[in-house]
């Protein structure tokens, strides 16, 4: 599938959980330092076979966007993490004049991460550089709960694919923390790396397995029942690992992206863990995702302003 040229450097991509041909992308001018953001919904099939994805919804924002997430309960609803400390909810079925449908302003600094609860489907969590996380319901104008304890910027959060009340967070304080929404304190503080932790994700098949990605160029895989040492360490990136995602279809498979301008696929259980390395971007790669509806369909975006969608095992530039 041909690539899409975004209007600004890309920061995040997310496949729709409802439509196999829909992809959400967040982009920001001037690498997120100053300027506007852009939230874009792409239709991967609208322009026909062999054509580039077509934007069916595009909304400029007054500040940078660092992350985005689809609602798990409403097919056209999505959320964006903004550099002005707000979370913005958009309905792609409505015209731009009626968006955003909700503006949530509580964080004191940039919102850097978002994740929607895939089990309960009625809530999402935000991660901020103000060192906190907040739990939100799309129907409420204020947050449900604030989670404090991190000692530096919180870069991302990820819900468990099995436990409806459990999520984890990644922070510049070099820890990953596991939380239960019913308790304001973390149930586990994991000293995951010797440098900042930028991203994490839960295994979709084993609810005890958590992967963390760090500035130290590595990915570590943990069993949270025995957190004294990682069960695997994946080394191969040349610079900080920006994001990590577990496959929704293949147990043990992970996807990662890095400031080394590459995307990697891994099987942490294999002796030769690195399955593939993709060098299609020409700048930092900031966003990745794997489709929950189409086995093996991958997406990435980066500061080269490109969005690529391709099947695992093929060359993204050849599509």
PDB file of C-alpha atoms in Angstrom:
ATOM      1  CA  UNK A   1       0.000   0.000   0.000  1.00  0.00           C
ATOM      2  CA  UNK A   2       1.481   3.401  -0.950  1.00  0.00           C
ATOM      3  CA  UNK A   3       2.523   5.669   1.893  1.00  0.00           C
ATOM      4  CA  UNK A   4       0.684   8.771   3.046  1.00  0.00           C
ATOM      5  CA  UNK A   5       2.472  12.127   3.326  1.00  0.00           C
ATOM      6  CA  UNK A   6       1.327  13.825   6.531  1.00  0.00           C
ATOM      7  CA  UNK A   7       1.190  17.623   6.890  1.00  0.00           C
ATOM      8  CA  UNK A   8       3.772  17.548   9.722  1.00  0.00           C
ATOM      9  CA  UNK A   9       6.119  15.145  11.536  1.00  0.00           C
ATOM     10  CA  UNK A  10       4.251  12.059  12.745  1.00  0.00           C
ATOM     11  CA  UNK A  11       4.020  11.090  16.408  1.00  0.00           C
ATOM     12  CA  UNK A  12       1.455   8.279  16.644  1.00  0.00           C
ATOM     13  CA  UNK A  13      -0.673   5.858  14.603  1.00  0.00           C
ATOM     14  CA  UNK A  14      -3.539   3.616  15.719  1.00  0.00           C
ATOM     15  CA  UNK A  15      -5.604   1.088  13.748  1.00  0.00           C
ATOM     16  CA  UNK A  16      -9.350   1.215  14.307  1.00  0.00           C
ATOM     17  CA  UNK A  17     -10.783  -1.602  16.458  1.00  0.00           C
ATOM     18  CA  UNK A  18     -13.973  -1.439  14.339  1.00  0.00           C
ATOM     19  CA  UNK A  19     -12.905  -0.916  10.703  1.00  0.00           C
ATOM     20  CA  UNK A  20      -9.957  -2.750   9.178  1.00  0.00           C
ATOM     21  CA  UNK A  21      -9.342   0.075   6.669  1.00  0.00           C
ATOM     22  CA  UNK A  22      -9.281   2.952   9.160  1.00  0.00           C
ATOM     23  CA  UNK A  23      -6.095   4.384  10.675  1.00  0.00           C
ATOM     24  CA  UNK A  24      -5.740   7.293  13.103  1.00  0.00           C
ATOM     25  CA  UNK A  25      -2.613   9.472  12.990  1.00  0.00           C
ATOM     26  CA  UNK A  26      -1.302  12.343  15.112  1.00  0.00           C
ATOM     27  CA  UNK A  27       1.213  14.821  13.684  1.00  0.00           C
ATOM     28  CA  UNK A  28       2.801  18.046  14.947  1.00  0.00           C
ATOM     29  CA  UNK A  29       4.645  20.941  13.357  1.00  0.00           C
ATOM     30  CA  UNK A  30       8.296  21.629  14.166  1.00  0.00           C
ATOM     31  CA  UNK A  31       8.749  18.226  15.832  1.00  0.00           C
ATOM     32  CA  UNK A  32       6.269  19.097  18.591  1.00  0.00           C
ATOM     33  CA  UNK A  33       8.296  22.014  19.969  1.00  0.00           C
ATOM     34  CA  UNK A  34       6.045  24.843  18.706  1.00  0.00           C
ATOM     35  CA  UNK A  35       3.190  25.141  16.246  1.00  0.00           C
ATOM     36  CA  UNK A  36       0.014  23.295  15.395  1.00  0.00           C
ATOM     37  CA  UNK A  37      -0.981  19.655  15.576  1.00  0.00           C
ATOM     38  CA  UNK A  38      -3.025  17.559  13.167  1.00  0.00           C
ATOM     39  CA  UNK A  39      -5.353  14.645  13.889  1.00  0.00           C
ATOM     40  CA  UNK A  40      -6.041  12.614  10.754  1.00  0.00           C
ATOM     41  CA  UNK A  41      -8.262   9.618   9.993  1.00  0.00           C
ATOM     42  CA  UNK A  42      -7.086   7.689   6.942  1.00  0.00           C
ATOM     43  CA  UNK A  43      -9.166   5.311   4.838  1.00  0.00           C
ATOM     44  CA  UNK A  44      -6.829   2.651   3.492  1.00  0.00           C
ATOM     45  CA  UNK A  45      -9.213   1.514   0.742  1.00  0.00           C
ATOM     46  CA  UNK A  46     -11.143   4.642  -0.301  1.00  0.00           C
ATOM     47  CA  UNK A  47      -8.962   5.507  -3.286  1.00  0.00           C
ATOM     48  CA  UNK A  48      -8.877   1.956  -4.642  1.00  0.00           C
ATOM     49  CA  UNK A  49      -6.134  -0.677  -5.045  1.00  0.00           C
ATOM     50  CA  UNK A  50      -2.632   0.721  -5.389  1.00  0.00           C
ATOM     51  CA  UNK A  51      -3.620   4.234  -4.307  1.00  0.00           C
ATOM     52  CA  UNK A  52      -2.365   6.101  -1.280  1.00  0.00           C
ATOM     53  CA  UNK A  53      -4.579   6.162   1.829  1.00  0.00           C
ATOM     54  CA  UNK A  54      -7.121   8.955   1.698  1.00  0.00           C
ATOM     55  CA  UNK A  55      -7.783  11.325   4.622  1.00  0.00           C
ATOM     56  CA  UNK A  56     -11.488  11.240   5.500  1.00  0.00           C
ATOM     57  CA  UNK A  57     -11.140  13.429   8.593  1.00  0.00           C
ATOM     58  CA  UNK A  58      -8.506  16.033   9.346  1.00  0.00           C
ATOM     59  CA  UNK A  59      -8.565  18.468  12.233  1.00  0.00           C
ATOM     60  CA  UNK A  60      -5.835  21.034  12.992  1.00  0.00           C
ATOM     61  CA  UNK A  61      -5.186  21.849  16.643  1.00  0.00           C
ATOM     62  CA  UNK A  62      -3.586  24.929  18.180  1.00  0.00           C
ATOM     63  CA  UNK A  63      -0.889  22.909  19.935  1.00  0.00           C
ATOM     64  CA  UNK A  64       1.187  19.801  19.255  1.00  0.00           C
ATOM     65  CA  UNK A  65      -0.354  16.316  19.420  1.00  0.00           C
ATOM     66  CA  UNK A  66       1.813  13.555  20.898  1.00  0.00           C
ATOM     67  CA  UNK A  67      -0.515  10.548  20.955  1.00  0.00           C
ATOM     68  CA  UNK A  68      -3.960   9.368  19.931  1.00  0.00           C
ATOM     69  CA  UNK A  69      -6.358   6.517  20.671  1.00  0.00           C
ATOM     70  CA  UNK A  70      -9.597   5.141  19.251  1.00  0.00           C
ATOM     71  CA  UNK A  71     -12.592   4.612  21.469  1.00  0.00           C
ATOM     72  CA  UNK A  72     -13.278   0.933  22.125  1.00  0.00           C
ATOM     73  CA  UNK A  73     -17.045   1.547  22.343  1.00  0.00           C
ATOM     74  CA  UNK A  74     -17.847   4.133  19.642  1.00  0.00           C
ATOM     75  CA  UNK A  75     -16.569   3.542  16.118  1.00  0.00           C
ATOM     76  CA  UNK A  76     -15.975   7.208  15.197  1.00  0.00           C
ATOM     77  CA  UNK A  77     -14.821   8.582  18.568  1.00  0.00           C
ATOM     78  CA  UNK A  78     -11.125   9.151  19.245  1.00  0.00           C
ATOM     79  CA  UNK A  79      -8.896  11.019  21.681  1.00  0.00           C
ATOM     80  CA  UNK A  80      -5.764  13.118  21.196  1.00  0.00           C
ATOM     81  CA  UNK A  81      -3.001  14.028  23.672  1.00  0.00           C
ATOM     82  CA  UNK A  82      -2.047  17.679  23.419  1.00  0.00           C
ATOM     83  CA  UNK A  83       1.000  19.719  24.265  1.00  0.00           C
ATOM     84  CA  UNK A  84      -1.139  22.317  26.042  1.00  0.00           C
ATOM     85  CA  UNK A  85      -2.028  19.807  28.769  1.00  0.00           C
ATOM     86  CA  UNK A  86      -5.452  18.955  27.381  1.00  0.00           C
ATOM     87  CA  UNK A  87      -7.075  15.780  26.125  1.00  0.00           C
ATOM     88  CA  UNK A  88      -9.366  16.370  23.151  1.00  0.00           C
ATOM     89  CA  UNK A  89     -12.158  14.041  22.053  1.00  0.00           C
ATOM     90  CA  UNK A  90     -13.153  14.018  18.388  1.00  0.00           C
ATOM     91  CA  UNK A  91     -16.017  12.414  16.507  1.00  0.00           C
ATOM     92  CA  UNK A  92     -14.891  11.636  12.963  1.00  0.00           C
ATOM     93  CA  UNK A  93     -18.527  11.301  11.890  1.00  0.00           C
ATOM     94  CA  UNK A  94     -19.123  14.998  12.609  1.00  0.00           C
ATOM     95  CA  UNK A  95     -17.878  17.967  10.571  1.00  0.00           C
ATOM     96  CA  UNK A  96     -14.822  19.902  11.806  1.00  0.00           C
ATOM     97  CA  UNK A  97     -17.008  22.768  13.030  1.00  0.00           C
ATOM     98  CA  UNK A  98     -18.532  20.438  15.618  1.00  0.00           C
ATOM     99  CA  UNK A  99     -15.169  19.146  16.860  1.00  0.00           C
ATOM    100  CA  UNK A 100     -13.678  18.588  19.314  1.00  0.00           C
ATOM    101  CA  UNK A 101     -16.742  17.199  21.051  1.00  0.00           C
ATOM    102  CA  UNK A 102     -15.047  17.485  24.450  1.00  0.00           C
ATOM    103  CA  UNK A 103     -12.028  19.364  25.760  1.00  0.00           C
ATOM    104  CA  UNK A 104     -10.563  17.994  28.997  1.00  0.00           C
ATOM    105  CA  UNK A 105      -8.154  20.358  30.751  1.00  0.00           C
ATOM    106  CA  UNK A 106      -6.678  19.109  34.013  1.00  0.00           C
ATOM    107  CA  UNK A 107      -3.033  18.198  33.424  1.00  0.00           C
ATOM    108  CA  UNK A 108      -0.523  20.933  34.288  1.00  0.00           C
ATOM    109  CA  UNK A 109       1.917  20.003  31.504  1.00  0.00           C
ATOM    110  CA  UNK A 110       2.002  18.199  28.153  1.00  0.00           C
ATOM    111  CA  UNK A 111      -0.112  15.061  27.760  1.00  0.00           C
ATOM    112  CA  UNK A 112       2.207  12.549  26.134  1.00  0.00           C
ATOM    113  CA  UNK A 113       0.327   9.245  26.190  1.00  0.00           C
ATOM    114  CA  UNK A 114      -3.201   7.857  25.883  1.00  0.00           C
ATOM    115  CA  UNK A 115      -4.692   4.384  25.994  1.00  0.00           C
ATOM    116  CA  UNK A 116      -8.322   3.248  25.881  1.00  0.00           C
ATOM    117  CA  UNK A 117      -9.466   0.380  28.083  1.00  0.00           C
ATOM    118  CA  UNK A 118     -10.055  -2.600  25.714  1.00  0.00           C
ATOM    119  CA  UNK A 119     -11.894  -4.683  28.333  1.00  0.00           C
ATOM    120  CA  UNK A 120     -14.358  -2.288  29.958  1.00  0.00           C
ATOM    121  CA  UNK A 121     -14.320  -0.046  26.857  1.00  0.00           C
ATOM    122  CA  UNK A 122     -15.844   2.857  28.798  1.00  0.00           C
ATOM    123  CA  UNK A 123     -12.698   4.644  29.987  1.00  0.00           C
ATOM    124  CA  UNK A 124      -9.214   5.736  28.989  1.00  0.00           C
ATOM    125  CA  UNK A 125      -6.070   6.863  30.783  1.00  0.00           C
ATOM    126  CA  UNK A 126      -3.773   9.814  30.046  1.00  0.00           C
ATOM    127  CA  UNK A 127      -0.072  10.166  30.900  1.00  0.00           C
ATOM    128  CA  UNK A 128       1.507  13.569  31.398  1.00  0.00           C
ATOM    129  CA  UNK A 129       4.777  15.373  31.878  1.00  0.00           C
ATOM    130  CA  UNK A 130       3.250  16.707  35.134  1.00  0.00           C
ATOM    131  CA  UNK A 131       4.224  13.275  36.609  1.00  0.00           C
ATOM    132  CA  UNK A 132       0.603  12.083  36.893  1.00  0.00           C
ATOM    133  CA  UNK A 133      -1.880   9.848  35.140  1.00  0.00           C
ATOM    134  CA  UNK A 134      -5.616  10.460  34.953  1.00  0.00           C
ATOM    135  CA  UNK A 135      -8.551   8.130  34.405  1.00  0.00           C
ATOM    136  CA  UNK A 136     -11.345   9.515  32.215  1.00  0.00           C
ATOM    137  CA  UNK A 137     -14.810   8.545  31.062  1.00  0.00           C
ATOM    138  CA  UNK A 138     -15.816  10.122  27.721  1.00  0.00           C
ATOM    139  CA  UNK A 139     -19.198  11.003  29.184  1.00  0.00           C
ATOM    140  CA  UNK A 140     -17.810  12.986  32.131  1.00  0.00           C
ATOM    141  CA  UNK A 141     -16.364  16.530  32.014  1.00  0.00           C
ATOM    142  CA  UNK A 142     -13.828  15.821  34.767  1.00  0.00           C
ATOM    143  CA  UNK A 143     -11.395  12.996  35.436  1.00  0.00           C
ATOM    144  CA  UNK A 144     -12.498  10.034  37.516  1.00  0.00           C
ATOM    145  CA  UNK A 145      -9.205   9.672  39.401  1.00  0.00           C
ATOM    146  CA  UNK A 146      -5.637  10.983  39.393  1.00  0.00           C
ATOM    147  CA  UNK A 147      -2.697   8.624  39.969  1.00  0.00           C
ATOM    148  CA  UNK A 148       0.403  10.098  41.596  1.00  0.00           C
ATOM    149  CA  UNK A 149       3.716   8.571  42.534  1.00  0.00           C
ATOM    150  CA  UNK A 150       6.031   8.968  39.547  1.00  0.00           C
ATOM    151  CA  UNK A 151       8.937  11.311  40.207  1.00  0.00           C
ATOM    152  CA  UNK A 152       9.365  12.557  36.634  1.00  0.00           C
ATOM    153  CA  UNK A 153       7.472  12.825  33.346  1.00  0.00           C
ATOM    154  CA  UNK A 154       5.070   9.998  32.531  1.00  0.00           C
ATOM    155  CA  UNK A 155       5.487   9.169  28.845  1.00  0.00           C
ATOM    156  CA  UNK A 156       2.929   6.446  28.278  1.00  0.00           C
ATOM    157  CA  UNK A 157       0.365   4.042  29.670  1.00  0.00           C
ATOM    158  CA  UNK A 158      -1.059   0.696  28.575  1.00  0.00           C
ATOM    159  CA  UNK A 159      -4.122  -1.212  29.748  1.00  0.00           C
ATOM    160  CA  UNK A 160      -4.009  -4.909  30.416  1.00  0.00           C
ATOM    161  CA  UNK A 161      -5.714  -6.896  27.668  1.00  0.00           C
ATOM    162  CA  UNK A 162      -7.231  -9.247  30.261  1.00  0.00           C
ATOM    163  CA  UNK A 163      -7.772  -7.359  33.540  1.00  0.00           C
ATOM    164  CA  UNK A 164     -10.392  -4.586  33.254  1.00  0.00           C
ATOM    165  CA  UNK A 165      -8.974  -2.503  36.114  1.00  0.00           C
ATOM    166  CA  UNK A 166      -5.221  -2.840  35.531  1.00  0.00           C
ATOM    167  CA  UNK A 167      -2.879  -0.591  33.556  1.00  0.00           C
ATOM    168  CA  UNK A 168       0.845   0.166  33.569  1.00  0.00           C
ATOM    169  CA  UNK A 169       2.804   3.393  33.114  1.00  0.00           C
ATOM    170  CA  UNK A 170       6.247   4.324  31.765  1.00  0.00           C
ATOM    171  CA  UNK A 171       8.223   7.230  33.202  1.00  0.00           C
ATOM    172  CA  UNK A 172      11.391   9.242  32.999  1.00  0.00           C
ATOM    173  CA  UNK A 173      12.022   8.270  36.622  1.00  0.00           C
ATOM    174  CA  UNK A 174      13.289   4.951  35.150  1.00  0.00           C
ATOM    175  CA  UNK A 175      10.387   2.929  36.505  1.00  0.00           C
ATOM    176  CA  UNK A 176       7.350   1.182  35.150  1.00  0.00           C
ATOM    177  CA  UNK A 177       4.423   1.040  37.547  1.00  0.00           C
ATOM    178  CA  UNK A 178       1.383  -1.216  37.618  1.00  0.00           C
ATOM    179  CA  UNK A 179      -1.879   0.293  38.841  1.00  0.00           C
ATOM    180  CA  UNK A 180      -5.373  -0.851  39.727  1.00  0.00           C
ATOM    181  CA  UNK A 181      -7.964   1.873  39.144  1.00  0.00           C
ATOM    182  CA  UNK A 182      -9.575   1.024  42.485  1.00  0.00           C
ATOM    183  CA  UNK A 183      -6.423   2.033  44.359  1.00  0.00           C
ATOM    184  CA  UNK A 184      -4.612   5.394  44.060  1.00  0.00           C
ATOM    185  CA  UNK A 185      -1.227   3.796  44.812  1.00  0.00           C
ATOM    186  CA  UNK A 186       0.654   1.504  42.422  1.00  0.00           C
ATOM    187  CA  UNK A 187       0.531  -2.229  43.087  1.00  0.00           C
ATOM    188  CA  UNK A 188       4.050  -2.659  41.659  1.00  0.00           C
ATOM    189  CA  UNK A 189       6.995  -0.302  41.183  1.00  0.00           C
ATOM    190  CA  UNK A 190       9.382  -1.864  38.691  1.00  0.00           C
ATOM    191  CA  UNK A 191      12.903  -0.357  38.379  1.00  0.00           C
ATOM    192  CA  UNK A 192      12.827  -1.334  34.738  1.00  0.00           C
ATOM    193  CA  UNK A 193      15.899   0.400  33.268  1.00  0.00           C
ATOM    194  CA  UNK A 194      18.880   2.545  34.227  1.00  0.00           C
ATOM    195  CA  UNK A 195      17.574   5.303  31.940  1.00  0.00           C
ATOM    196  CA  UNK A 196      14.184   6.812  31.130  1.00  0.00           C
ATOM    197  CA  UNK A 197      11.373   4.401  30.238  1.00  0.00           C
ATOM    198  CA  UNK A 198       9.559   5.751  27.173  1.00  0.00           C
ATOM    199  CA  UNK A 199       6.936   3.099  26.425  1.00  0.00           C
ATOM    200  CA  UNK A 200       5.454  -0.197  27.533  1.00  0.00           C
ATOM    201  CA  UNK A 201       2.815  -2.735  26.565  1.00  0.00           C
ATOM    202  CA  UNK A 202       1.157  -5.868  27.932  1.00  0.00           C
ATOM    203  CA  UNK A 203       1.279  -9.242  26.228  1.00  0.00           C
ATOM    204  CA  UNK A 204      -2.159  -9.888  24.753  1.00  0.00           C
ATOM    205  CA  UNK A 205      -1.985 -13.623  25.610  1.00  0.00           C
ATOM    206  CA  UNK A 206      -0.240 -13.697  28.980  1.00  0.00           C
ATOM    207  CA  UNK A 207      -1.565 -11.094  31.448  1.00  0.00           C
ATOM    208  CA  UNK A 208       1.613 -11.300  33.539  1.00  0.00           C
ATOM    209  CA  UNK A 209       4.019 -10.292  30.760  1.00  0.00           C
ATOM    210  CA  UNK A 210       4.965  -6.622  30.316  1.00  0.00           C
ATOM    211  CA  UNK A 211       7.491  -5.140  27.865  1.00  0.00           C
ATOM    212  CA  UNK A 212       9.307  -1.849  28.547  1.00  0.00           C
ATOM    213  CA  UNK A 213      11.285   0.331  26.117  1.00  0.00           C
ATOM    214  CA  UNK A 214      13.991   2.753  27.160  1.00  0.00           C
ATOM    215  CA  UNK A 215      16.434   5.475  26.267  1.00  0.00           C
ATOM    216  CA  UNK A 216      19.110   2.829  26.952  1.00  0.00           C
ATOM    217  CA  UNK A 217      18.307   1.371  23.468  1.00  0.00           C
ATOM    218  CA  UNK A 218      16.843  -1.837  24.859  1.00  0.00           C
ATOM    219  CA  UNK A 219      13.503  -3.552  25.360  1.00  0.00           C
ATOM    220  CA  UNK A 220      13.026  -5.645  28.478  1.00  0.00           C
ATOM    221  CA  UNK A 221      10.288  -8.213  28.986  1.00  0.00           C
ATOM    222  CA  UNK A 222       9.078  -8.794  32.542  1.00  0.00           C
ATOM    223  CA  UNK A 223       6.900 -11.267  34.385  1.00  0.00           C
ATOM    224  CA  UNK A 224       5.227  -9.009  36.941  1.00  0.00           C
ATOM    225  CA  UNK A 225       4.725 -12.000  39.259  1.00  0.00           C
ATOM    226  CA  UNK A 226       8.537 -12.293  39.576  1.00  0.00           C
ATOM    227  CA  UNK A 227       9.859  -8.806  38.805  1.00  0.00           C
ATOM    228  CA  UNK A 228      13.377  -9.127  40.199  1.00  0.00           C
ATOM    229  CA  UNK A 229      14.878  -9.697  36.747  1.00  0.00           C
ATOM    230  CA  UNK A 230      13.607  -9.502  33.162  1.00  0.00           C
ATOM    231  CA  UNK A 231      12.716 -12.726  31.391  1.00  0.00           C
ATOM    232  CA  UNK A 232      14.248 -11.323  28.197  1.00  0.00           C
ATOM    233  CA  UNK A 233      16.273  -8.340  26.999  1.00  0.00           C
ATOM    234  CA  UNK A 234      16.080  -7.324  23.345  1.00  0.00           C
ATOM    235  CA  UNK A 235      19.049  -5.345  22.040  1.00  0.00           C
ATOM    236  CA  UNK A 236      19.478  -4.190  18.473  1.00  0.00           C
ATOM    237  CA  UNK A 237      18.343  -0.594  18.235  1.00  0.00           C
ATOM    238  CA  UNK A 238      21.059   2.028  17.943  1.00  0.00           C
ATOM    239  CA  UNK A 239      19.291   4.796  19.836  1.00  0.00           C
ATOM    240  CA  UNK A 240      16.391   5.243  22.276  1.00  0.00           C
ATOM    241  CA  UNK A 241      13.404   2.934  21.747  1.00  0.00           C
ATOM    242  CA  UNK A 242      10.389   5.233  21.391  1.00  0.00           C
ATOM    243  CA  UNK A 243       7.510   2.724  21.401  1.00  0.00           C
ATOM    244  CA  UNK A 244       6.834  -0.960  21.858  1.00  0.00           C
ATOM    245  CA  UNK A 245       3.699  -2.940  20.993  1.00  0.00           C
ATOM    246  CA  UNK A 246       2.730  -6.586  21.487  1.00  0.00           C
ATOM    247  CA  UNK A 247       1.022  -8.402  18.627  1.00  0.00           C
ATOM    248  CA  UNK A 248      -2.722  -8.966  19.051  1.00  0.00           C
ATOM    249  CA  UNK A 249      -2.454 -12.151  16.952  1.00  0.00           C
ATOM    250  CA  UNK A 250       0.887 -13.878  17.667  1.00  0.00           C
ATOM    251  CA  UNK A 251       2.027 -14.672  21.183  1.00  0.00           C
ATOM    252  CA  UNK A 252       5.521 -13.465  21.986  1.00  0.00           C
ATOM    253  CA  UNK A 253       5.761 -11.101  19.005  1.00  0.00           C
ATOM    254  CA  UNK A 254       6.589  -7.434  19.574  1.00  0.00           C
ATOM    255  CA  UNK A 255       7.012  -4.383  17.370  1.00  0.00           C
ATOM    256  CA  UNK A 256       9.316  -1.501  18.279  1.00  0.00           C
ATOM    257  CA  UNK A 257      10.483   1.787  16.800  1.00  0.00           C
ATOM    258  CA  UNK A 258      13.449   3.957  17.587  1.00  0.00           C
ATOM    259  CA  UNK A 259      15.256   7.218  17.084  1.00  0.00           C
ATOM    260  CA  UNK A 260      17.665   5.130  14.995  1.00  0.00           C
ATOM    261  CA  UNK A 261      15.022   5.470  12.213  1.00  0.00           C
ATOM    262  CA  UNK A 262      14.122   1.764  12.205  1.00  0.00           C
ATOM    263  CA  UNK A 263      11.158  -0.439  13.047  1.00  0.00           C
ATOM    264  CA  UNK A 264      11.900  -3.911  14.418  1.00  0.00           C
ATOM    265  CA  UNK A 265       9.853  -7.078  14.905  1.00  0.00           C
ATOM    266  CA  UNK A 266      10.808  -9.487  17.681  1.00  0.00           C
ATOM    267  CA  UNK A 267       9.867 -12.806  19.260  1.00  0.00           C
ATOM    268  CA  UNK A 268      11.152 -12.475  22.801  1.00  0.00           C
ATOM    269  CA  UNK A 269      10.876 -16.243  23.386  1.00  0.00           C
ATOM    270  CA  UNK A 270      13.171 -17.172  20.482  1.00  0.00           C
ATOM    271  CA  UNK A 271      16.931 -17.571  20.702  1.00  0.00           C
ATOM    272  CA  UNK A 272      17.303 -15.296  17.678  1.00  0.00           C
ATOM    273  CA  UNK A 273      14.731 -12.763  18.827  1.00  0.00           C
ATOM    274  CA  UNK A 274      15.023 -10.231  15.989  1.00  0.00           C
ATOM    275  CA  UNK A 275      12.591 -11.280  13.243  1.00  0.00           C
ATOM    276  CA  UNK A 276      12.814  -8.275  10.925  1.00  0.00           C
ATOM    277  CA  UNK A 277      14.283  -4.797  10.697  1.00  0.00           C
ATOM    278  CA  UNK A 278      12.674  -2.130   8.516  1.00  0.00           C
ATOM    279  CA  UNK A 279      14.641   0.923   7.356  1.00  0.00           C
ATOM    280  CA  UNK A 280      11.936   2.711   5.382  1.00  0.00           C
ATOM    281  CA  UNK A 281      11.882   5.949   7.396  1.00  0.00           C
ATOM    282  CA  UNK A 282      14.454   8.709   6.913  1.00  0.00           C
ATOM    283  CA  UNK A 283      13.952  10.361  10.305  1.00  0.00           C
ATOM    284  CA  UNK A 284      13.109   9.363  13.893  1.00  0.00           C
ATOM    285  CA  UNK A 285      10.266   6.815  14.031  1.00  0.00           C
ATOM    286  CA  UNK A 286       7.787   7.897  16.700  1.00  0.00           C
ATOM    287  CA  UNK A 287       4.627   5.837  16.194  1.00  0.00           C
ATOM    288  CA  UNK A 288       3.790   2.191  15.451  1.00  0.00           C
ATOM    289  CA  UNK A 289       0.787  -0.102  15.641  1.00  0.00           C
ATOM    290  CA  UNK A 290      -0.457  -3.552  14.666  1.00  0.00           C
ATOM    291  CA  UNK A 291      -3.992  -4.110  13.431  1.00  0.00           C
ATOM    292  CA  UNK A 292      -6.267  -6.077  15.733  1.00  0.00           C
ATOM    293  CA  UNK A 293      -8.550  -6.923  12.780  1.00  0.00           C
ATOM    294  CA  UNK A 294      -5.998  -7.940  10.120  1.00  0.00           C
ATOM    295  CA  UNK A 295      -3.284 -10.378  11.174  1.00  0.00           C
ATOM    296  CA  UNK A 296       0.176  -9.044  10.329  1.00  0.00           C
ATOM    297  CA  UNK A 297      -0.854  -5.578   9.145  1.00  0.00           C
ATOM    298  CA  UNK A 298       1.599  -2.969  10.471  1.00  0.00           C
ATOM    299  CA  UNK A 299       1.761   0.830  10.513  1.00  0.00           C
ATOM    300  CA  UNK A 300       4.447   3.362  11.373  1.00  0.00           C
ATOM    301  CA  UNK A 301       4.982   7.109  11.289  1.00  0.00           C
ATOM    302  CA  UNK A 302       7.931   9.360  11.919  1.00  0.00           C
ATOM    303  CA  UNK A 303       9.458  12.798  11.773  1.00  0.00           C
ATOM    304  CA  UNK A 304       9.926  12.405   7.998  1.00  0.00           C
ATOM    305  CA  UNK A 305       6.159  13.142   7.824  1.00  0.00           C
ATOM    306  CA  UNK A 306       5.420   9.711   6.332  1.00  0.00           C
ATOM    307  CA  UNK A 307       2.799   7.140   7.340  1.00  0.00           C
ATOM    308  CA  UNK A 308       3.450   3.585   6.111  1.00  0.00           C
ATOM    309  CA  UNK A 309       1.061   0.624   6.197  1.00  0.00           C
ATOM    310  CA  UNK A 310       2.318  -2.808   5.176  1.00  0.00           C
ATOM    311  CA  UNK A 311       1.954  -6.553   5.858  1.00  0.00           C
ATOM    312  CA  UNK A 312       4.604  -8.198   8.029  1.00  0.00           C
ATOM    313  CA  UNK A 313       7.282  -9.822   5.886  1.00  0.00           C
ATOM    314  CA  UNK A 314       7.085  -7.321   3.021  1.00  0.00           C
ATOM    315  CA  UNK A 315       8.997  -4.132   2.166  1.00  0.00           C
ATOM    316  CA  UNK A 316       6.996  -1.061   3.259  1.00  0.00           C
ATOM    317  CA  UNK A 317       8.429   0.940   0.353  1.00  0.00           C
ATOM    318  CA  UNK A 318       7.445  -1.662  -2.219  1.00  0.00           C
ATOM    319  CA  UNK A 319       3.749  -1.543  -1.471  1.00  0.00           C
TER     320      UNK A 319
END
